[in-house]
Amino acid sequence: AQTVTQSQPEMSVQEAETVTLSCTYDTSESDYYLFWYKQPPSRQMILVIRQEAYKQQNATENRFSVNFQKAAKSFSLKISDSQLGDAAMYFCAYRRIRNNDMRFGAGTRLTVKP
Amino acid sequence: DVKVTQSSRYLVKRTGEKVFLECVQDMDHENMFWYRQDPGLGLRLIYFSYDVKMKEKGDIPEGYSVSREKKERFSLILESASTNQTSMYLCASSLGNRVQPQHFGDGTRLSIL
């Protein structure tokens, strides 16, 4: 079974600084999708970024970028120029190509200090 | 503005009751999902529906059933509620060609006493 591990239950960062959230996953598949979701205190989840495993180029969305290391099965999220609004729970997720069973990590709670 | 609406933010029920959690989306999305969210476990998929009257079991379907009679509505049913079903329940939806949930509801915090 595929599993997703987020080894950092909590992280904090100073406003305007950069922070990296870790995620590793376990799979025997060669092609799949990886995601980072953000859940602010209001609870509505938001998709932050998505990566297709067949793409070598790391996905980027404005201040959010990933470091996708396929051989190491690692998918970290980098947040640059952190803002107070980035404070949230962040979930890493994995999905096989052939079905809709997405596996989520346990989450990392990010605090942004002013 | 797109919306996924869950009928209740907080719900308290008793053991053995039949519980209905309702979810409605106004985006004409084909896919709808039910997850439960527990501390330290992340989100786990209970059921998924890709069309009216179609459903697939997720990771933890035991003790749950679902109903999708209309495209916009996806109901989660706890046939006989138990205390281990106390959790936060999240509904989500996406277009048929999207591989991931796009929009989530605010969640229902369900307590089973």
mmCIF file of C-alpha atoms in Angstrom, chain B residues 23-112:
data_model
loop_
_atom_site.group_PDB
_atom_site.id
_atom_site.type_symbol
_atom_site.label_atom_id
_atom_site.label_comp_id
_atom_site.label_asym_id
_atom_site.label_seq_id
_atom_site.Cartn_x
_atom_site.Cartn_y
_atom_site.Cartn_z
ATOM 1 C CA CYS B 23 -22.926 17.676 0.634
ATOM 2 C CA VAL B 24 -23.987 19.858 -2.278
ATOM 3 C CA GLN B 25 -21.821 21.425 -4.983
ATOM 4 C CA ASP B 26 -22.907 24.084 -7.467
ATOM 5 C CA MET B 27 -20.161 23.618 -10.061
ATOM 6 C CA ASP B 28 -21.640 20.734 -12.091
ATOM 7 C CA HIS B 29 -18.665 18.586 -11.082
ATOM 8 C CA GLU B 30 -18.732 14.916 -11.963
ATOM 9 C CA ASN B 31 -16.535 13.722 -9.097
ATOM 10 C CA MET B 32 -17.434 13.956 -5.443
ATOM 11 C CA PHE B 33 -15.510 12.637 -2.434
ATOM 12 C CA TRP B 34 -16.018 11.979 1.235
ATOM 13 C CA TYR B 35 -12.970 12.042 3.547
ATOM 14 C CA ARG B 36 -12.547 11.845 7.247
ATOM 15 C CA GLN B 37 -9.817 13.835 8.914
ATOM 16 C CA ASP B 38 -8.253 12.699 12.178
ATOM 17 C CA PRO B 39 -5.240 14.186 13.988
ATOM 18 C CA GLY B 40 -2.029 12.432 13.051
ATOM 19 C CA LEU B 41 -3.713 10.488 10.257
ATOM 20 C CA GLY B 42 -4.390 13.176 7.681
ATOM 21 C CA LEU B 43 -7.330 12.677 5.339
ATOM 22 C CA ARG B 44 -8.591 9.233 4.475
ATOM 23 C CA LEU B 45 -10.961 8.569 1.600
ATOM 24 C CA ILE B 46 -14.220 6.901 2.584
ATOM 25 C CA TYR B 47 -16.067 6.872 -0.735
ATOM 26 C CA PHE B 48 -15.779 8.440 -4.136
ATOM 27 C CA SER B 49 -18.446 9.005 -6.814
ATOM 28 C CA TYR B 50 -17.652 9.774 -10.458
ATOM 29 C CA ASP B 51 -21.234 10.054 -11.691
ATOM 30 C CA VAL B 52 -24.840 9.873 -10.586
ATOM 31 C CA LYS B 53 -25.547 6.540 -8.917
ATOM 32 C CA MET B 54 -21.894 5.499 -9.308
ATOM 33 C CA LYS B 55 -19.598 4.988 -6.334
ATOM 34 C CA GLU B 56 -16.290 3.447 -5.419
ATOM 35 C CA LYS B 57 -14.980 2.426 -2.028
ATOM 36 C CA GLY B 58 -12.056 4.331 -0.685
ATOM 37 C CA ASP B 59 -9.594 3.427 1.995
ATOM 38 C CA ILE B 60 -12.006 3.083 4.927
ATOM 39 C CA PRO B 61 -15.575 2.353 3.730
ATOM 40 C CA GLU B 62 -16.540 0.034 6.594
ATOM 41 C CA GLY B 63 -19.501 1.350 8.559
ATOM 42 C CA TYR B 64 -20.388 3.880 5.871
ATOM 43 C CA SER B 65 -22.513 4.012 2.762
ATOM 44 C CA VAL B 66 -23.172 6.758 0.238
ATOM 45 C CA SER B 67 -25.907 7.953 -2.043
ATOM 46 C CA ARG B 68 -25.676 10.029 -5.228
ATOM 47 C CA GLU B 69 -29.132 10.354 -6.745
ATOM 48 C CA LYS B 70 -28.442 13.773 -8.257
ATOM 49 C CA LYS B 71 -25.225 15.142 -9.687
ATOM 50 C CA GLU B 72 -24.972 18.003 -7.215
ATOM 51 C CA ARG B 73 -25.594 16.016 -4.047
ATOM 52 C CA PHE B 74 -23.487 13.342 -2.362
ATOM 53 C CA SER B 75 -24.657 11.936 0.941
ATOM 54 C CA LEU B 76 -22.621 10.003 3.469
ATOM 55 C CA ILE B 77 -24.562 7.619 5.693
ATOM 56 C CA LEU B 78 -23.460 6.083 8.951
ATOM 57 C CA GLU B 79 -25.744 3.075 9.173
ATOM 58 C CA SER B 80 -25.323 2.587 12.922
ATOM 59 C CA ALA B 81 -23.085 5.243 14.396
ATOM 60 C CA SER B 82 -20.272 4.178 16.705
ATOM 61 C CA THR B 83 -17.946 6.224 18.898
ATOM 62 C CA ASN B 84 -14.959 5.483 16.642
ATOM 63 C CA GLN B 85 -16.712 7.417 13.909
ATOM 64 C CA THR B 86 -16.322 10.638 15.857
ATOM 65 C CA SER B 87 -14.288 12.741 13.444
ATOM 66 C CA MET B 88 -14.147 15.666 11.057
ATOM 67 C CA TYR B 89 -15.763 14.802 7.726
ATOM 68 C CA LEU B 90 -14.801 16.655 4.561
ATOM 69 C CA CYS B 91 -16.646 16.617 1.261
ATOM 70 C CA ALA B 92 -14.872 17.571 -1.968
ATOM 71 C CA SER B 93 -15.594 17.748 -5.677
ATOM 72 C CA SER B 94 -13.752 17.986 -8.978
ATOM 73 C CA LEU B 95 -14.349 17.968 -12.715
ATOM 74 C CA GLY B 96 -14.368 14.543 -14.330
ATOM 75 C CA ASN B 97 -10.999 15.069 -16.009
ATOM 76 C CA ARG B 98 -9.283 16.280 -12.832
ATOM 77 C CA VAL B 99 -7.376 13.729 -10.850
ATOM 78 C CA GLN B 100 -7.559 15.494 -7.525
ATOM 79 C CA PRO B 101 -10.279 17.055 -5.381
ATOM 80 C CA GLN B 102 -10.477 20.698 -6.435
ATOM 81 C CA HIS B 103 -12.878 22.214 -3.948
ATOM 82 C CA PHE B 104 -13.585 21.241 -0.387
ATOM 83 C CA GLY B 105 -16.436 22.017 1.940
ATOM 84 C CA ASP B 106 -15.927 23.539 5.374
ATOM 85 C CA GLY B 107 -16.237 20.165 7.070
ATOM 86 C CA THR B 108 -18.635 18.620 9.563
ATOM 87 C CA ARG B 109 -17.351 17.863 13.022
ATOM 88 C CA LEU B 110 -19.335 14.809 14.083
ATOM 89 C CA SER B 111 -19.400 13.577 17.669
ATOM 90 C CA ILE B 112 -20.917 10.216 18.509
#
